[in-house]
Amino acid sequence: MSSQADNGEPAATANLTQIPKTKLLFHSGAHQQTYEHQTKISSIYPITALPQADQNLLKVPADAPNLLYAMTTESTIFHPQGGGQPSDVGEMVVPTGNAGGAADQTFEVLTARTSATNAGIVLHFGHFTEGHMLDHDLSGVHVKQIVDANKRNLFSRLHTAGHVLGAATRTLLENRIDNFDELKASHFPDSAACEFQGLIDGKYKPEIQTAVDGLVDKDAQVKIGWWTKANFRQRGLERLLPSDEDWRQIATHVDENGEDVGQEVDDEKTRIRVVDIVGAEVYPCGGTHVPSTKRCGKVTVRKISRQKGNSRVSYLVD
């Protein structure tokens, strides 16, 4: 899809609802540590041509280049920010030599977000390092995606570590803290924490640390799966089931391996992605993870804080 009008001015507001769904390769267990990938460009637009709701997804830093674009691709290994996990960053190499007689161009991906107007696509926000885009349509052109492997590995370690902390805390305190439940988590490097319903006294910090260390040292396998509602019920994990409304928003038409299948209207036949720390806990989750708990590295419980009946347990990975 063209990104500019014939006169070189930004095109009218882009209709992102017409762009095909992005295949999320990072959802596959086989691609958790995939850092390079070949795909095709579906569309590219100046951010000023996006619907306002999509423009609002990007907080443009003061020193950002003037020519910022949003690129969509047929598939992606870039995890968009969401679910408590930061966005992947990296670059895409556009081999323009054959298309326009110029050398390859590099598109620096500053951040990725799920579109606000088409939840099926990922917007890769960034700029061309040469300062401008080619004057021809790049739709359908092959592109090489390269994710910053060091940051992806850190984000994956933090995300798995958050699940380890949640599982260890639940096992330890579920029957010792009134109204205990897991609420939400942040897996950002500077603010990693799990939040729980119920007041967790600071005296439990050493016990939580010991439980976390035990689960990490166990080197439990971290498995990616796709569950129906029946799978949750069969495991006695109804407490993890999203509401019917949330289920319809996140469930997809795939088999137990995450492969696309024919669409069914019946909610009982759709599935959501889960991350299973084998022998410990299962979580509905769309993030990236390391293959086993020992790959988290050292997980340190930092602080327990309490407010309005809830508790926040912060952590870091070394």
GROMACS .gro file of C-alpha atoms in nm:
model
  318
    1MET     CA    1   0.000   0.000   0.000
    2SER     CA    2   0.138   0.334  -0.100
    3SER     CA    3   0.256   0.568   0.172
    4GLN     CA    4   0.254   0.894  -0.021
    5ALA     CA    5   0.028   1.077  -0.260
    6ASP     CA    6   0.152   1.137  -0.615
    7ASN     CA    7   0.256   1.491  -0.525
    8GLY     CA    8   0.486   1.367  -0.249
    9GLU     CA    9   0.261   1.485   0.029
   10PRO     CA   10   0.144   1.240   0.297
   11ALA     CA   11  -0.153   1.036   0.181
   12ALA     CA   12  -0.498   1.080   0.331
   13THR     CA   13  -0.562   0.906   0.660
   14ALA     CA   14  -0.463   0.542   0.617
   15ASN     CA   15  -0.732   0.278   0.645
   16LEU     CA   16  -0.544   0.015   0.844
   17THR     CA   17  -0.848  -0.212   0.864
   18GLN     CA   18  -0.770  -0.330   0.509
   19ILE     CA   19  -0.421  -0.454   0.597
   20PRO     CA   20  -0.392  -0.834   0.634
   21LYS     CA   21  -0.333  -0.980   0.978
   22THR     CA   22   0.031  -0.996   1.091
   23LYS     CA   23   0.153  -1.348   1.172
   24LEU     CA   24   0.313  -1.327   1.517
   25LEU     CA   25   0.611  -1.558   1.492
   26PHE     CA   26   0.727  -1.476   1.846
   27HIS     CA   27   0.415  -1.658   1.970
   28SER     CA   28   0.564  -1.988   1.852
   29GLY     CA   29   0.777  -2.186   2.095
   30ALA     CA   30   1.017  -2.248   1.808
   31HIS     CA   31   1.075  -1.873   1.758
   32GLN     CA   32   1.133  -1.751   2.115
   33GLN     CA   33   1.502  -1.712   2.034
   34THR     CA   34   1.466  -1.620   1.666
   35TYR     CA   35   1.647  -1.292   1.605
   36GLU     CA   36   1.648  -1.272   1.222
   37HIS     CA   37   1.362  -1.335   0.983
   38GLN     CA   38   1.273  -1.278   0.617
   39THR     CA   39   0.924  -1.148   0.538
   40LYS     CA   40   0.744  -0.902   0.310
   41ILE     CA   41   0.626  -0.547   0.368
   42SER     CA   42   0.247  -0.515   0.376
   43SER     CA   43   0.231  -0.136   0.406
   44ILE     CA   44   0.428   0.167   0.512
   45TYR     CA   45   0.289   0.509   0.604
   46PRO     CA   46   0.424   0.831   0.752
   47ILE     CA   47   0.294   0.839   1.109
   48THR     CA   48   0.109   1.160   1.022
   49ALA     CA   49  -0.107   0.957   0.780
   50LEU     CA   50  -0.222   0.713   1.048
   51PRO     CA   51  -0.557   0.738   1.225
   52GLN     CA   52  -0.519   0.953   1.536
   53ALA     CA   53  -0.568   0.654   1.766
   54ASP     CA   54  -0.264   0.487   1.609
   55GLN     CA   55  -0.057   0.805   1.614
   56ASN     CA   56  -0.127   0.825   1.986
   57LEU     CA   57   0.047   0.489   2.038
   58LEU     CA   58   0.383   0.654   1.977
   59LYS     CA   59   0.532   0.899   2.222
   60VAL     CA   60   0.780   1.076   2.000
   61PRO     CA   61   1.100   1.171   2.185
   62ALA     CA   62   1.228   1.524   2.140
   63ASP     CA   63   1.539   1.404   1.953
   64ALA     CA   64   1.348   1.170   1.719
   65PRO     CA   65   1.403   1.203   1.342
   66ASN     CA   66   1.144   1.412   1.161
   67LEU     CA   67   1.058   1.140   0.910
   68LEU     CA   68   0.896   0.866   1.115
   69TYR     CA   69   0.703   0.582   0.957
   70ALA     CA   70   0.484   0.290   1.058
   71MET     CA   71   0.563  -0.031   0.871
   72THR     CA   72   0.354  -0.349   0.871
   73THR     CA   73   0.479  -0.685   0.750
   74GLU     CA   74   0.321  -1.019   0.662
   75SER     CA   75   0.485  -1.175   0.968
   76THR     CA   76   0.703  -1.043   1.248
   77ILE     CA   77   0.950  -1.150   1.515
   78PHE     CA   78   0.917  -0.808   1.685
   79HIS     CA   79   0.718  -0.838   2.008
   80PRO     CA   80   0.506  -0.523   2.044
   81GLN     CA   81   0.484  -0.359   2.384
   82GLY     CA   82   0.208  -0.518   2.587
   83GLY     CA   83   0.131  -0.773   2.854
   84GLY     CA   84   0.381  -0.606   3.084
   85GLN     CA   85   0.668  -0.661   2.838
   86PRO     CA   86   0.862  -0.387   2.656
   87SER     CA   87   0.873  -0.370   2.279
   88ASP     CA   88   1.154  -0.534   2.088
   89VAL     CA   89   1.382  -0.297   1.900
   90GLY     CA   90   1.612  -0.357   1.606
   91GLU     CA   91   1.609  -0.295   1.234
   92MET     CA   92   1.473  -0.407   0.900
   93VAL     CA   93   1.694  -0.420   0.594
   94VAL     CA   94   1.512  -0.333   0.273
   95PRO     CA   95   1.699  -0.471  -0.033
   96THR     CA   96   1.610  -0.185  -0.265
   97GLY     CA   97   1.888  -0.243  -0.517
   98ASN     CA   98   1.665  -0.444  -0.748
   99ALA     CA   99   1.359  -0.228  -0.692
  100GLY     CA  100   1.492   0.121  -0.746
  101GLY     CA  101   1.856   0.104  -0.842
  102ALA     CA  102   1.973   0.215  -0.497
  103ALA     CA  103   2.167   0.044  -0.223
  104ASP     CA  104   1.989  -0.145   0.053
  105GLN     CA  105   1.823   0.075   0.312
  106THR     CA  106   1.798   0.019   0.685
  107PHE     CA  107   1.477   0.092   0.872
  108GLU     CA  108   1.549   0.135   1.243
  109VAL     CA  109   1.262  -0.003   1.453
  110LEU     CA  110   1.226   0.224   1.755
  111THR     CA  111   0.923   0.046   1.897
  112ALA     CA  112   0.639  -0.184   1.793
  113ARG     CA  113   0.274  -0.160   1.892
  114THR     CA  114  -0.047  -0.346   1.818
  115SER     CA  115  -0.264  -0.117   1.606
  116ALA     CA  116  -0.545   0.062   1.789
  117THR     CA  117  -0.768   0.044   1.481
  118ASN     CA  118  -0.683  -0.310   1.364
  119ALA     CA  119  -0.589  -0.540   1.650
  120GLY     CA  120  -0.465  -0.799   1.401
  121ILE     CA  121  -0.161  -0.602   1.284
  122VAL     CA  122   0.166  -0.489   1.439
  123LEU     CA  123   0.290  -0.138   1.364
  124HIS     CA  124   0.670  -0.111   1.354
  125PHE     CA  125   0.747   0.255   1.424
  126GLY     CA  126   1.082   0.386   1.308
  127HIS     CA  127   1.283   0.572   1.048
  128PHE     CA  128   1.517   0.507   0.760
  129THR     CA  129   1.874   0.564   0.871
  130GLU     CA  130   1.943   0.743   0.543
  131GLY     CA  131   1.685   1.001   0.646
  132HIS     CA  132   1.415   0.944   0.388
  133MET     CA  133   1.210   0.674   0.223
  134LEU     CA  134   1.242   0.572  -0.139
  135ASP     CA  135   0.999   0.738  -0.377
  136HIS     CA  136   0.843   0.408  -0.488
  137ASP     CA  137   0.591   0.181  -0.322
  138LEU     CA  138   0.754  -0.082  -0.098
  139SER     CA  139   0.445  -0.299  -0.055
  140GLY     CA  140   0.531  -0.661  -0.130
  141VAL     CA  141   0.905  -0.599  -0.111
  142HIS     CA  142   1.108  -0.854   0.086
  143VAL     CA  143   1.261  -0.730   0.409
  144LYS     CA  144   1.497  -0.882   0.663
  145GLN     CA  145   1.396  -0.830   1.026
  146ILE     CA  146   1.674  -0.820   1.286
  147VAL     CA  147   1.578  -0.801   1.653
  148ASP     CA  148   1.825  -0.671   1.912
  149ALA     CA  149   1.913  -1.012   2.059
  150ASN     CA  150   2.056  -0.882   2.386
  151LYS     CA  151   1.745  -0.683   2.470
  152ARG     CA  152   1.511  -0.964   2.361
  153ASN     CA  153   1.699  -1.209   2.583
  154LEU     CA  154   1.679  -0.969   2.878
  155PHE     CA  155   1.306  -0.913   2.827
  156SER     CA  156   1.249  -1.289   2.797
  157ARG     CA  157   1.447  -1.360   3.114
  158LEU     CA  158   1.252  -1.093   3.300
  159HIS     CA  159   0.918  -1.225   3.176
  160THR     CA  160   0.990  -1.586   3.272
  161ALA     CA  161   1.132  -1.466   3.604
  162GLY     CA  162   0.806  -1.283   3.671
  163HIS     CA  163   0.614  -1.606   3.618
  164VAL     CA  164   0.859  -1.788   3.846
  165LEU     CA  165   0.805  -1.526   4.116
  166GLY     CA  166   0.429  -1.545   4.077
  167ALA     CA  167   0.425  -1.925   4.090
  168ALA     CA  168   0.660  -1.942   4.389
  169THR     CA  169   0.463  -1.680   4.582
  170ARG     CA  170   0.130  -1.850   4.511
  171THR     CA  171   0.260  -2.191   4.621
  172LEU     CA  172   0.406  -2.042   4.938
  173LEU     CA  173   0.132  -1.802   5.047
  174GLU     CA  174  -0.196  -1.894   4.880
  175ASN     CA  175  -0.325  -2.060   5.198
  176ARG     CA  176  -0.152  -1.821   5.441
  177ILE     CA  177  -0.267  -1.479   5.317
  178ASP     CA  178  -0.633  -1.376   5.334
  179ASN     CA  179  -0.795  -1.318   4.993
  180PHE     CA  180  -0.471  -1.403   4.813
  181ASP     CA  181  -0.468  -1.386   4.433
  182GLU     CA  182  -0.233  -1.284   4.154
  183LEU     CA  183  -0.328  -0.957   3.983
  184LYS     CA  184  -0.083  -0.828   3.723
  185ALA     CA  185   0.287  -0.788   3.653
  186SER     CA  186   0.541  -0.559   3.491
  187HIS     CA  187   0.847  -0.711   3.326
  188PHE     CA  188   1.026  -0.386   3.238
  189PRO     CA  189   1.393  -0.382   3.344
  190ASP     CA  190   1.358  -0.077   3.569
  191SER     CA  191   1.021  -0.166   3.723
  192ALA     CA  192   0.985  -0.545   3.724
  193ALA     CA  193   0.727  -0.653   3.982
  194CYS     CA  194   0.433  -0.884   4.047
  195GLU     CA  195   0.119  -0.756   4.217
  196PHE     CA  196  -0.099  -0.966   4.444
  197GLN     CA  197  -0.431  -0.930   4.619
  198GLY     CA  198  -0.384  -0.953   4.994
  199LEU     CA  199  -0.129  -0.808   5.232
  200ILE     CA  200   0.208  -0.984   5.218
  201ASP     CA  201   0.421  -0.900   5.520
  202GLY     CA  202   0.786  -0.819   5.466
  203LYS     CA  203   0.877  -1.113   5.689
  204TYR     CA  204   0.794  -1.345   5.398
  205LYS     CA  205   1.065  -1.202   5.173
  206PRO     CA  206   1.334  -1.462   5.267
  207GLU     CA  207   1.087  -1.747   5.215
  208ILE     CA  208   0.980  -1.609   4.877
  209GLN     CA  209   1.346  -1.576   4.775
  210THR     CA  210   1.413  -1.937   4.877
  211ALA     CA  211   1.110  -2.057   4.681
  212VAL     CA  212   1.217  -1.858   4.374
  213ASP     CA  213   1.572  -1.994   4.397
  214GLY     CA  214   1.437  -2.347   4.420
  215LEU     CA  215   1.223  -2.313   4.107
  216VAL     CA  216   1.508  -2.152   3.912
  217ASP     CA  217   1.757  -2.420   4.021
  218LYS     CA  218   1.507  -2.691   3.928
  219ASP     CA  219   1.556  -2.579   3.567
  220ALA     CA  220   1.189  -2.647   3.493
  221GLN     CA  221   1.096  -2.650   3.126
  222VAL     CA  222   0.901  -2.350   2.998
  223LYS     CA  223   0.650  -2.469   2.736
  224ILE     CA  224   0.433  -2.268   2.500
  225GLY     CA  225   0.085  -2.405   2.434
  226TRP     CA  226  -0.261  -2.313   2.308
  227TRP     CA  227  -0.558  -2.402   2.527
  228THR     CA  228  -0.933  -2.414   2.486
  229LYS     CA  229  -1.160  -2.334   2.777
  230ALA     CA  230  -1.195  -2.709   2.829
  231ASN     CA  231  -0.819  -2.740   2.882
  232PHE     CA  232  -0.837  -2.496   3.173
  233ARG     CA  233  -1.129  -2.682   3.327
  234GLN     CA  234  -0.960  -3.021   3.289
  235ARG     CA  235  -0.657  -2.890   3.479
  236GLY     CA  236  -0.871  -2.735   3.752
  237LEU     CA  237  -0.753  -2.388   3.650
  238GLU     CA  238  -1.086  -2.213   3.599
  239ARG     CA  239  -0.949  -1.921   3.803
  240LEU     CA  240  -0.721  -1.840   3.509
  241LEU     CA  241  -0.999  -1.818   3.252
  242PRO     CA  242  -1.050  -1.466   3.114
  243SER     CA  243  -1.401  -1.324   3.107
  244ASP     CA  244  -1.611  -1.419   2.804
  245GLU     CA  245  -1.561  -1.070   2.661
  246ASP     CA  246  -1.182  -1.082   2.706
  247TRP     CA  247  -1.170  -1.436   2.568
  248ARG     CA  248  -1.335  -1.323   2.243
  249GLN     CA  249  -1.080  -1.043   2.209
  250ILE     CA  250  -0.769  -1.257   2.256
  251ALA     CA  251  -0.872  -1.607   2.145
  252THR     CA  252  -0.776  -1.725   1.800
  253HIS     CA  253  -0.851  -2.005   1.556
  254VAL     CA  254  -0.550  -2.234   1.596
  255ASP     CA  255  -0.475  -2.591   1.697
  256GLU     CA  256  -0.285  -2.697   2.009
  257ASN     CA  257   0.044  -2.611   1.834
  258GLY     CA  258  -0.065  -2.260   1.736
  259GLU     CA  259  -0.117  -2.345   1.368
  260ASP     CA  260  -0.406  -2.173   1.189
  261VAL     CA  261  -0.724  -2.376   1.140
  262GLY     CA  262  -1.066  -2.303   0.995
  263GLN     CA  263  -1.259  -2.041   1.187
  264GLU     CA  264  -1.527  -2.148   1.432
  265VAL     CA  265  -1.772  -1.912   1.596
  266ASP     CA  266  -1.801  -2.133   1.904
  267ASP     CA  267  -1.588  -1.995   2.192
  268GLU     CA  268  -1.530  -2.351   2.311
  269LYS     CA  269  -1.327  -2.423   1.996
  270THR     CA  270  -1.101  -2.118   2.001
  271ARG     CA  271  -0.776  -2.109   2.198
  272ILE     CA  272  -0.553  -1.869   2.385
  273ARG     CA  273  -0.178  -1.889   2.429
  274VAL     CA  274  -0.045  -2.017   2.760
  275VAL     CA  275   0.301  -2.045   2.912
  276ASP     CA  276   0.352  -2.355   3.126
  277ILE     CA  277   0.633  -2.368   3.381
  278VAL     CA  278   0.622  -2.744   3.396
  279GLY     CA  279   0.543  -2.872   3.742
  280ALA     CA  280   0.474  -2.525   3.880
  281GLU     CA  281   0.214  -2.300   3.715
  282VAL     CA  282   0.041  -2.210   3.389
  283TYR     CA  283  -0.028  -1.853   3.278
  284PRO     CA  284  -0.227  -1.710   2.986
  285CYS     CA  285   0.047  -1.507   2.820
  286GLY     CA  286   0.150  -1.356   2.487
  287GLY     CA  287   0.510  -1.272   2.578
  288THR     CA  288   0.851  -1.415   2.497
  289HIS     CA  289   1.030  -1.654   2.732
  290VAL     CA  290   1.349  -1.849   2.790
  291PRO     CA  291   1.336  -2.229   2.742
  292SER     CA  292   1.381  -2.320   3.109
  293THR     CA  293   1.381  -2.148   3.447
  294LYS     CA  294   1.758  -2.167   3.495
  295ARG     CA  295   1.800  -1.949   3.187
  296CYS     CA  296   1.650  -1.662   3.389
  297GLY     CA  297   1.981  -1.629   3.572
  298LYS     CA  298   1.982  -1.509   3.931
  299VAL     CA  299   1.638  -1.374   4.026
  300THR     CA  300   1.649  -1.142   4.327
  301VAL     CA  301   1.341  -1.044   4.526
  302ARG     CA  302   1.398  -0.674   4.597
  303LYS     CA  303   1.113  -0.535   4.800
  304ILE     CA  304   0.760  -0.601   4.922
  305SER     CA  305   0.529  -0.300   4.939
  306ARG     CA  306   0.163  -0.286   5.039
  307GLN     CA  307  -0.119  -0.046   4.953
  308LYS     CA  308  -0.498  -0.057   4.966
  309GLY     CA  309  -0.518  -0.427   5.041
  310ASN     CA  310  -0.274  -0.531   4.768
  311SER     CA  311   0.097  -0.614   4.766
  312ARG     CA  312   0.373  -0.552   4.514
  313VAL     CA  313   0.682  -0.773   4.505
  314SER     CA  314   0.961  -0.624   4.293
  315TYR     CA  315   1.246  -0.823   4.145
  316LEU     CA  316   1.547  -0.809   3.915
  317VAL     CA  317   1.756  -1.055   3.714
  318ASP     CA  318   2.136  -1.068   3.704
   0.00000   0.00000   0.00000
